[in-house]
């Protein structure tokens, strides 16, 4: 849910605990439980976080562009990625990327938090690495399991979820760690805003690859399941 949330409607303690309980039971590599979660519902702290500014990087604009479709027809054909219309026009034209980065103003996180009464920031504990996992890939997958578990529980309780990856951006992370007194070895994995939408989100086109496009039968390249 990318729409603003109702700032006056709190998530009940009971629902919050259920969401955290779901995160608690997420599977993690070697049962390392390589995460901590910071719950933020204090208005003053939310405001301080909301005032942190982030600026879009050229890398983001370039790599984001690779995932874009420029019409619903194109997205339905590709079955992967997102619609370009979700982003500013200058992010949709490679000739304007340099200008877009130069002219982009740092924007406060409050534009992303959009009145959410509560934020969860999920931290990756870099001291708990999955054994012999190159780049701690298994550790990162574990964080994905945490994300999915809390997402599904919130959804089942009728609480809307919006993942905010921008919280792990380097300059944002540095500020967050300073404001929230986060120990050095904890890295921001992602944040989640929870709440009840003020308005309905316009119906968004959702696409996925067909099963035959990513499932292989007995040998790679054989997509026939029969
Ligand atoms: C690791 C991860 C990071 C994501 N980060 C964001 C984000 O920062 N902002 C956002 O609006 N959605 C974010 N999403 C949601 C994806 O954009 C969304 O799942 C994808 O576009 C498919 O959309 P659909 O499930 O509605 O079809 C993230 C999802 C995952 C799994």
PDB file of C-alpha atoms and ligand atoms in Angstrom:
ATOM      1  CA  UNK A   1       0.000   0.000   0.000  1.00  0.00           C
ATOM      2  CA  UNK A   2       1.739   3.143  -1.172  1.00  0.00           C
ATOM      3  CA  UNK A   3      -1.036   5.573  -0.189  1.00  0.00           C
ATOM      4  CA  UNK A   4      -0.943   7.772   2.953  1.00  0.00           C
ATOM      5  CA  UNK A   5      -2.030   6.157   6.198  1.00  0.00           C
ATOM      6  CA  UNK A   6      -4.422   7.543   8.787  1.00  0.00           C
ATOM      7  CA  UNK A   7      -2.147   9.130  11.439  1.00  0.00           C
ATOM      8  CA  UNK A   8      -4.905   8.947  14.051  1.00  0.00           C
ATOM      9  CA  UNK A   9      -5.513   5.233  13.700  1.00  0.00           C
ATOM     10  CA  UNK A  10      -3.007   3.284  15.742  1.00  0.00           C
ATOM     11  CA  UNK A  11      -2.138  -0.352  15.302  1.00  0.00           C
ATOM     12  CA  UNK A  12      -3.388  -2.146  18.412  1.00  0.00           C
ATOM     13  CA  UNK A  13      -0.778  -3.566  20.761  1.00  0.00           C
ATOM     14  CA  UNK A  14      -2.315  -6.985  20.186  1.00  0.00           C
ATOM     15  CA  UNK A  15      -1.870  -6.762  16.406  1.00  0.00           C
ATOM     16  CA  UNK A  16       1.644  -5.381  16.746  1.00  0.00           C
ATOM     17  CA  UNK A  17       2.633  -8.287  18.968  1.00  0.00           C
ATOM     18  CA  UNK A  18       1.148 -10.755  16.451  1.00  0.00           C
ATOM     19  CA  UNK A  19       3.178  -9.158  13.655  1.00  0.00           C
ATOM     20  CA  UNK A  20       6.362  -9.293  15.754  1.00  0.00           C
ATOM     21  CA  UNK A  21       5.572 -12.852  16.770  1.00  0.00           C
ATOM     22  CA  UNK A  22       5.385 -13.789  13.086  1.00  0.00           C
ATOM     23  CA  UNK A  23       8.775 -12.170  12.525  1.00  0.00           C
ATOM     24  CA  UNK A  24      10.111 -13.988  15.575  1.00  0.00           C
ATOM     25  CA  UNK A  25       9.243 -17.363  14.087  1.00  0.00           C
ATOM     26  CA  UNK A  26      10.700 -16.633  10.661  1.00  0.00           C
ATOM     27  CA  UNK A  27      13.092 -19.336   9.516  1.00  0.00           C
ATOM     28  CA  UNK A  28      16.711 -18.154   9.435  1.00  0.00           C
ATOM     29  CA  UNK A  29      19.846 -19.941   8.250  1.00  0.00           C
ATOM     30  CA  UNK A  30      21.246 -22.051  11.109  1.00  0.00           C
ATOM     31  CA  UNK A  31      18.531 -20.483  13.247  1.00  0.00           C
ATOM     32  CA  UNK A  32      20.931 -17.543  13.559  1.00  0.00           C
ATOM     33  CA  UNK A  33      18.083 -15.051  14.073  1.00  0.00           C
ATOM     34  CA  UNK A  34      20.314 -12.431  12.553  1.00  0.00           C
ATOM     35  CA  UNK A  35      17.928  -9.516  13.004  1.00  0.00           C
ATOM     36  CA  UNK A  36      16.648  -6.951  15.470  1.00  0.00           C
ATOM     37  CA  UNK A  37      13.550  -4.846  14.973  1.00  0.00           C
ATOM     38  CA  UNK A  38      13.142  -1.282  16.132  1.00  0.00           C
ATOM     39  CA  UNK A  39       9.501  -0.255  16.628  1.00  0.00           C
ATOM     40  CA  UNK A  40       8.962   3.473  16.268  1.00  0.00           C
ATOM     41  CA  UNK A  41       5.650   4.985  17.285  1.00  0.00           C
ATOM     42  CA  UNK A  42       6.786   8.091  19.189  1.00  0.00           C
ATOM     43  CA  UNK A  43       5.603  11.107  17.180  1.00  0.00           C
ATOM     44  CA  UNK A  44       8.748  13.102  17.949  1.00  0.00           C
ATOM     45  CA  UNK A  45      11.022  10.279  16.797  1.00  0.00           C
ATOM     46  CA  UNK A  46       8.884   9.741  13.691  1.00  0.00           C
ATOM     47  CA  UNK A  47       9.233  13.424  12.944  1.00  0.00           C
ATOM     48  CA  UNK A  48      13.017  13.361  13.342  1.00  0.00           C
ATOM     49  CA  UNK A  49      13.215  10.394  11.006  1.00  0.00           C
ATOM     50  CA  UNK A  50      10.828  12.122   8.605  1.00  0.00           C
ATOM     51  CA  UNK A  51      13.228  15.063   8.405  1.00  0.00           C
ATOM     52  CA  UNK A  52      16.133  12.915   7.202  1.00  0.00           C
ATOM     53  CA  UNK A  53      16.732  13.693   3.557  1.00  0.00           C
ATOM     54  CA  UNK A  54      17.646  11.282   0.816  1.00  0.00           C
ATOM     55  CA  UNK A  55      18.733  11.989  -2.695  1.00  0.00           C
ATOM     56  CA  UNK A  56      18.244   9.668  -5.613  1.00  0.00           C
ATOM     57  CA  UNK A  57      21.471   8.264  -7.065  1.00  0.00           C
ATOM     58  CA  UNK A  58      22.337   7.895 -10.724  1.00  0.00           C
ATOM     59  CA  UNK A  59      22.793   4.156 -10.155  1.00  0.00           C
ATOM     60  CA  UNK A  60      19.241   3.911  -8.863  1.00  0.00           C
ATOM     61  CA  UNK A  61      17.812   5.824 -11.818  1.00  0.00           C
ATOM     62  CA  UNK A  62      19.790   3.740 -14.357  1.00  0.00           C
ATOM     63  CA  UNK A  63      19.020   0.367 -12.798  1.00  0.00           C
ATOM     64  CA  UNK A  64      15.401   1.321 -12.128  1.00  0.00           C
ATOM     65  CA  UNK A  65      15.049   2.176 -15.829  1.00  0.00           C
ATOM     66  CA  UNK A  66      16.029  -1.402 -16.765  1.00  0.00           C
ATOM     67  CA  UNK A  67      12.889  -2.655 -14.976  1.00  0.00           C
ATOM     68  CA  UNK A  68      10.420  -0.245 -16.537  1.00  0.00           C
ATOM     69  CA  UNK A  69       7.628  -0.819 -19.013  1.00  0.00           C
ATOM     70  CA  UNK A  70       6.074   2.123 -20.767  1.00  0.00           C
ATOM     71  CA  UNK A  71       2.571   0.818 -21.243  1.00  0.00           C
ATOM     72  CA  UNK A  72       0.328  -1.754 -19.592  1.00  0.00           C
ATOM     73  CA  UNK A  73       0.535  -3.745 -22.827  1.00  0.00           C
ATOM     74  CA  UNK A  74       4.339  -3.859 -22.592  1.00  0.00           C
ATOM     75  CA  UNK A  75       4.228  -4.883 -18.916  1.00  0.00           C
ATOM     76  CA  UNK A  76       1.692  -7.627 -19.658  1.00  0.00           C
ATOM     77  CA  UNK A  77       3.983  -8.909 -22.401  1.00  0.00           C
ATOM     78  CA  UNK A  78       7.186  -8.755 -20.311  1.00  0.00           C
ATOM     79  CA  UNK A  79       5.512 -10.062 -17.121  1.00  0.00           C
ATOM     80  CA  UNK A  80       8.426  -8.639 -15.095  1.00  0.00           C
ATOM     81  CA  UNK A  81       9.114  -5.200 -13.636  1.00  0.00           C
ATOM     82  CA  UNK A  82       6.959  -2.168 -13.058  1.00  0.00           C
ATOM     83  CA  UNK A  83       5.230   0.625 -14.913  1.00  0.00           C
ATOM     84  CA  UNK A  84       7.331   3.684 -15.737  1.00  0.00           C
ATOM     85  CA  UNK A  85       4.364   5.898 -14.921  1.00  0.00           C
ATOM     86  CA  UNK A  86       5.132   5.273 -11.222  1.00  0.00           C
ATOM     87  CA  UNK A  87       8.217   7.479 -11.605  1.00  0.00           C
ATOM     88  CA  UNK A  88       8.960  11.093 -12.629  1.00  0.00           C
ATOM     89  CA  UNK A  89       9.211  11.691 -16.421  1.00  0.00           C
ATOM     90  CA  UNK A  90      12.946  12.504 -16.242  1.00  0.00           C
ATOM     91  CA  UNK A  91      13.626   9.009 -14.830  1.00  0.00           C
ATOM     92  CA  UNK A  92      12.084   7.490 -17.934  1.00  0.00           C
ATOM     93  CA  UNK A  93      14.423   9.027 -20.489  1.00  0.00           C
ATOM     94  CA  UNK A  94      18.135   8.024 -20.434  1.00  0.00           C
ATOM     95  CA  UNK A  95      19.038  11.304 -22.157  1.00  0.00           C
ATOM     96  CA  UNK A  96      17.767  13.161 -19.080  1.00  0.00           C
ATOM     97  CA  UNK A  97      19.374  11.019 -16.373  1.00  0.00           C
ATOM     98  CA  UNK A  98      22.353  13.340 -15.782  1.00  0.00           C
ATOM     99  CA  UNK A  99      20.051  16.338 -15.508  1.00  0.00           C
ATOM    100  CA  UNK A 100      17.663  14.412 -13.265  1.00  0.00           C
ATOM    101  CA  UNK A 101      20.459  13.610 -10.814  1.00  0.00           C
ATOM    102  CA  UNK A 102      21.977  17.124 -10.901  1.00  0.00           C
ATOM    103  CA  UNK A 103      18.663  18.827 -10.374  1.00  0.00           C
ATOM    104  CA  UNK A 104      17.140  16.375  -7.939  1.00  0.00           C
ATOM    105  CA  UNK A 105      16.584  17.928  -4.549  1.00  0.00           C
ATOM    106  CA  UNK A 106      17.206  15.855  -1.426  1.00  0.00           C
ATOM    107  CA  UNK A 107      13.738  14.837  -0.279  1.00  0.00           C
ATOM    108  CA  UNK A 108      12.651  14.287   3.325  1.00  0.00           C
ATOM    109  CA  UNK A 109      11.676  10.767   4.343  1.00  0.00           C
ATOM    110  CA  UNK A 110       8.327  12.073   5.580  1.00  0.00           C
ATOM    111  CA  UNK A 111       7.268  12.019   1.911  1.00  0.00           C
ATOM    112  CA  UNK A 112       7.763   8.252   2.011  1.00  0.00           C
ATOM    113  CA  UNK A 113       6.510   7.635   5.545  1.00  0.00           C
ATOM    114  CA  UNK A 114       3.256   9.344   4.583  1.00  0.00           C
ATOM    115  CA  UNK A 115       1.683   9.752   8.008  1.00  0.00           C
ATOM    116  CA  UNK A 116       2.270   6.229   9.133  1.00  0.00           C
ATOM    117  CA  UNK A 117       1.640   6.035  12.915  1.00  0.00           C
ATOM    118  CA  UNK A 118       4.249   3.318  13.270  1.00  0.00           C
ATOM    119  CA  UNK A 119       7.420   2.165  11.584  1.00  0.00           C
ATOM    120  CA  UNK A 120       9.366  -1.035  12.010  1.00  0.00           C
ATOM    121  CA  UNK A 121      13.024  -0.860  11.111  1.00  0.00           C
ATOM    122  CA  UNK A 122      14.536  -4.276  10.577  1.00  0.00           C
ATOM    123  CA  UNK A 123      18.271  -4.504  11.210  1.00  0.00           C
ATOM    124  CA  UNK A 124      20.725  -7.057   9.932  1.00  0.00           C
ATOM    125  CA  UNK A 125      23.113  -8.198  12.652  1.00  0.00           C
ATOM    126  CA  UNK A 126      26.399  -8.477  10.772  1.00  0.00           C
ATOM    127  CA  UNK A 127      28.025 -10.416  13.641  1.00  0.00           C
ATOM    128  CA  UNK A 128      25.694 -13.352  13.033  1.00  0.00           C
ATOM    129  CA  UNK A 129      26.764 -14.766   9.707  1.00  0.00           C
ATOM    130  CA  UNK A 130      25.460 -17.993   8.256  1.00  0.00           C
ATOM    131  CA  UNK A 131      28.380 -20.480   8.213  1.00  0.00           C
ATOM    132  CA  UNK A 132      30.361 -20.664   4.961  1.00  0.00           C
ATOM    133  CA  UNK A 133      27.776 -18.637   3.095  1.00  0.00           C
ATOM    134  CA  UNK A 134      29.580 -16.478   0.540  1.00  0.00           C
ATOM    135  CA  UNK A 135      28.635 -12.839   1.105  1.00  0.00           C
ATOM    136  CA  UNK A 136      26.257 -14.117   3.797  1.00  0.00           C
ATOM    137  CA  UNK A 137      23.664 -14.732   1.105  1.00  0.00           C
ATOM    138  CA  UNK A 138      21.858 -17.152   3.415  1.00  0.00           C
ATOM    139  CA  UNK A 139      21.761 -14.443   6.064  1.00  0.00           C
ATOM    140  CA  UNK A 140      20.110 -12.039   3.597  1.00  0.00           C
ATOM    141  CA  UNK A 141      17.600 -14.661   2.496  1.00  0.00           C
ATOM    142  CA  UNK A 142      16.734 -15.047   6.178  1.00  0.00           C
ATOM    143  CA  UNK A 143      15.907 -11.340   6.366  1.00  0.00           C
ATOM    144  CA  UNK A 144      13.579 -11.866   3.412  1.00  0.00           C
ATOM    145  CA  UNK A 145      11.815 -14.557   5.420  1.00  0.00           C
ATOM    146  CA  UNK A 146      11.374 -12.064   8.258  1.00  0.00           C
ATOM    147  CA  UNK A 147       9.918  -9.560   5.790  1.00  0.00           C
ATOM    148  CA  UNK A 148       7.525 -12.089   4.308  1.00  0.00           C
ATOM    149  CA  UNK A 149       6.362 -13.382   7.702  1.00  0.00           C
ATOM    150  CA  UNK A 150       5.529  -9.980   9.105  1.00  0.00           C
ATOM    151  CA  UNK A 151       3.964  -8.916   5.811  1.00  0.00           C
ATOM    152  CA  UNK A 152       1.647 -11.941   5.709  1.00  0.00           C
ATOM    153  CA  UNK A 153       0.637 -11.573   9.340  1.00  0.00           C
ATOM    154  CA  UNK A 154      -0.110  -7.847   8.955  1.00  0.00           C
ATOM    155  CA  UNK A 155      -2.097  -8.535   5.806  1.00  0.00           C
ATOM    156  CA  UNK A 156      -4.102 -11.254   7.539  1.00  0.00           C
ATOM    157  CA  UNK A 157      -4.952  -8.782  10.324  1.00  0.00           C
ATOM    158  CA  UNK A 158      -6.086  -6.140   7.825  1.00  0.00           C
ATOM    159  CA  UNK A 159      -3.076  -3.936   8.578  1.00  0.00           C
ATOM    160  CA  UNK A 160      -1.495  -2.379   5.479  1.00  0.00           C
ATOM    161  CA  UNK A 161       2.197  -2.788   4.841  1.00  0.00           C
ATOM    162  CA  UNK A 162       4.566  -0.726   2.758  1.00  0.00           C
ATOM    163  CA  UNK A 163       8.205  -1.764   2.462  1.00  0.00           C
ATOM    164  CA  UNK A 164      10.613   1.178   2.456  1.00  0.00           C
ATOM    165  CA  UNK A 165      13.987   0.154   1.051  1.00  0.00           C
ATOM    166  CA  UNK A 166      15.201   3.754   1.078  1.00  0.00           C
ATOM    167  CA  UNK A 167      15.976   3.354   4.792  1.00  0.00           C
ATOM    168  CA  UNK A 168      18.985   1.203   3.913  1.00  0.00           C
ATOM    169  CA  UNK A 169      20.456   3.824   1.591  1.00  0.00           C
ATOM    170  CA  UNK A 170      23.914   4.757   2.982  1.00  0.00           C
ATOM    171  CA  UNK A 171      23.310   8.405   3.917  1.00  0.00           C
ATOM    172  CA  UNK A 172      19.873   7.625   5.365  1.00  0.00           C
ATOM    173  CA  UNK A 173      21.251   4.687   7.323  1.00  0.00           C
ATOM    174  CA  UNK A 174      24.031   6.833   8.781  1.00  0.00           C
ATOM    175  CA  UNK A 175      21.556   9.430  10.043  1.00  0.00           C
ATOM    176  CA  UNK A 176      19.168   6.788  11.367  1.00  0.00           C
ATOM    177  CA  UNK A 177      21.951   5.100  13.263  1.00  0.00           C
ATOM    178  CA  UNK A 178      22.970   8.403  14.814  1.00  0.00           C
ATOM    179  CA  UNK A 179      19.453   9.444  15.819  1.00  0.00           C
ATOM    180  CA  UNK A 180      18.386   6.026  17.077  1.00  0.00           C
ATOM    181  CA  UNK A 181      21.679   5.122  18.769  1.00  0.00           C
ATOM    182  CA  UNK A 182      22.059   1.930  16.751  1.00  0.00           C
ATOM    183  CA  UNK A 183      25.158  -0.179  17.483  1.00  0.00           C
ATOM    184  CA  UNK A 184      27.803  -0.115  14.770  1.00  0.00           C
ATOM    185  CA  UNK A 185      27.423  -3.780  13.733  1.00  0.00           C
ATOM    186  CA  UNK A 186      23.710  -3.408  12.990  1.00  0.00           C
ATOM    187  CA  UNK A 187      22.886  -2.543   9.384  1.00  0.00           C
ATOM    188  CA  UNK A 188      19.516  -1.326   8.227  1.00  0.00           C
ATOM    189  CA  UNK A 189      17.946  -4.067   6.116  1.00  0.00           C
ATOM    190  CA  UNK A 190      14.620  -2.392   5.381  1.00  0.00           C
ATOM    191  CA  UNK A 191      11.803  -0.523   7.051  1.00  0.00           C
ATOM    192  CA  UNK A 192       8.107  -1.201   7.014  1.00  0.00           C
ATOM    193  CA  UNK A 193       5.377   1.308   7.540  1.00  0.00           C
ATOM    194  CA  UNK A 194       2.193  -0.080   8.991  1.00  0.00           C
ATOM    195  CA  UNK A 195      -1.227   1.480   9.135  1.00  0.00           C
ATOM    196  CA  UNK A 196      -4.687   1.898   7.773  1.00  0.00           C
ATOM    197  CA  UNK A 197      -4.958   3.684   4.414  1.00  0.00           C
ATOM    198  CA  UNK A 198      -6.759   7.020   4.274  1.00  0.00           C
ATOM    199  CA  UNK A 199      -7.864   6.322   0.727  1.00  0.00           C
ATOM    200  CA  UNK A 200      -8.140   3.388  -1.583  1.00  0.00           C
ATOM    201  CA  UNK A 201      -5.095   2.733  -3.726  1.00  0.00           C
ATOM    202  CA  UNK A 202      -5.853   2.834  -7.440  1.00  0.00           C
ATOM    203  CA  UNK A 203      -5.899  -0.697  -8.750  1.00  0.00           C
ATOM    204  CA  UNK A 204      -2.400  -1.524  -9.932  1.00  0.00           C
ATOM    205  CA  UNK A 205      -1.567  -3.904 -12.714  1.00  0.00           C
ATOM    206  CA  UNK A 206       0.209  -6.926 -11.204  1.00  0.00           C
ATOM    207  CA  UNK A 207       2.233  -9.242 -13.371  1.00  0.00           C
ATOM    208  CA  UNK A 208       4.291 -12.376 -12.843  1.00  0.00           C
ATOM    209  CA  UNK A 209       6.077 -14.768 -15.198  1.00  0.00           C
ATOM    210  CA  UNK A 210       4.155 -17.892 -16.132  1.00  0.00           C
ATOM    211  CA  UNK A 211       5.255 -21.027 -14.294  1.00  0.00           C
ATOM    212  CA  UNK A 212       6.880 -22.470 -17.454  1.00  0.00           C
ATOM    213  CA  UNK A 213       9.061 -19.355 -17.665  1.00  0.00           C
ATOM    214  CA  UNK A 214      10.966 -20.134 -14.475  1.00  0.00           C
ATOM    215  CA  UNK A 215      10.376 -23.828 -13.732  1.00  0.00           C
ATOM    216  CA  UNK A 216      12.577 -26.394 -15.445  1.00  0.00           C
ATOM    217  CA  UNK A 217      11.731 -30.063 -15.559  1.00  0.00           C
ATOM    218  CA  UNK A 218      14.514 -32.620 -15.032  1.00  0.00           C
ATOM    219  CA  UNK A 219      17.034 -30.480 -16.926  1.00  0.00           C
ATOM    220  CA  UNK A 220      17.496 -26.748 -17.232  1.00  0.00           C
ATOM    221  CA  UNK A 221      15.713 -25.456 -20.335  1.00  0.00           C
ATOM    222  CA  UNK A 222      13.014 -28.125 -20.380  1.00  0.00           C
ATOM    223  CA  UNK A 223       9.954 -26.129 -19.366  1.00  0.00           C
ATOM    224  CA  UNK A 224       7.403 -28.770 -20.200  1.00  0.00           C
ATOM    225  CA  UNK A 225       5.923 -30.118 -16.964  1.00  0.00           C
ATOM    226  CA  UNK A 226       3.783 -32.822 -18.609  1.00  0.00           C
TER     227      UNK A 226
HETATM  228  C1  LIG B   1      13.162  -6.781  -0.823  1.00  0.00           C
HETATM  229  C2  LIG B   1      11.998  -5.931  -1.278  1.00  0.00           C
HETATM  230  C3  LIG B   1      12.129  -4.546  -1.285  1.00  0.00           C
HETATM  231  C4  LIG B   1      11.059  -3.739  -1.676  1.00  0.00           C
HETATM  232  N1  LIG B   1      11.189  -2.390  -1.590  1.00  0.00           N
HETATM  233  C5  LIG B   1      10.128  -1.603  -1.882  1.00  0.00           C
HETATM  234  C6  LIG B   1      10.208  -0.192  -1.707  1.00  0.00           C
HETATM  235  O1  LIG B   1      11.216   0.347  -1.273  1.00  0.00           O
HETATM  236  N2  LIG B   1       9.121   0.546  -2.020  1.00  0.00           N
HETATM  237  C7  LIG B   1       7.972  -0.011  -2.495  1.00  0.00           C
HETATM  238  O2  LIG B   1       7.012   0.713  -2.748  1.00  0.00           O
HETATM  239  N3  LIG B   1       7.864  -1.360  -2.665  1.00  0.00           N
HETATM  240  C8  LIG B   1       8.910  -2.153  -2.360  1.00  0.00           C
HETATM  241  N4  LIG B   1       8.818  -3.515  -2.510  1.00  0.00           N
HETATM  242  C9  LIG B   1       7.588  -4.078  -3.069  1.00  0.00           C
HETATM  243  C10 LIG B   1       7.814  -4.468  -4.534  1.00  0.00           C
HETATM  244  O3  LIG B   1       8.011  -3.302  -5.317  1.00  0.00           O
HETATM  245  C11 LIG B   1       6.606  -5.259  -5.021  1.00  0.00           C
HETATM  246  O4  LIG B   1       6.550  -6.442  -4.265  1.00  0.00           O
HETATM  247  C12 LIG B   1       6.730  -5.615  -6.481  1.00  0.00           C
HETATM  248  O5  LIG B   1       6.748  -4.447  -7.280  1.00  0.00           O
HETATM  249  C13 LIG B   1       5.567  -6.494  -6.937  1.00  0.00           C
HETATM  250  O6  LIG B   1       4.374  -5.814  -6.708  1.00  0.00           O
HETATM  251  P1  LIG B   1       3.011  -6.607  -6.516  1.00  0.00           P
HETATM  252  O7  LIG B   1       3.277  -7.706  -5.559  1.00  0.00           O
HETATM  253  O8  LIG B   1       2.047  -5.579  -6.023  1.00  0.00           O
HETATM  254  O9  LIG B   1       2.631  -7.148  -7.851  1.00  0.00           O
HETATM  255  C14 LIG B   1       9.852  -4.330  -2.110  1.00  0.00           C
HETATM  256  C15 LIG B   1       9.724  -5.736  -2.101  1.00  0.00           C
HETATM  257  C16 LIG B   1      10.775  -6.516  -1.676  1.00  0.00           C
HETATM  258  C17 LIG B   1      10.593  -8.017  -1.639  1.00  0.00           C
END
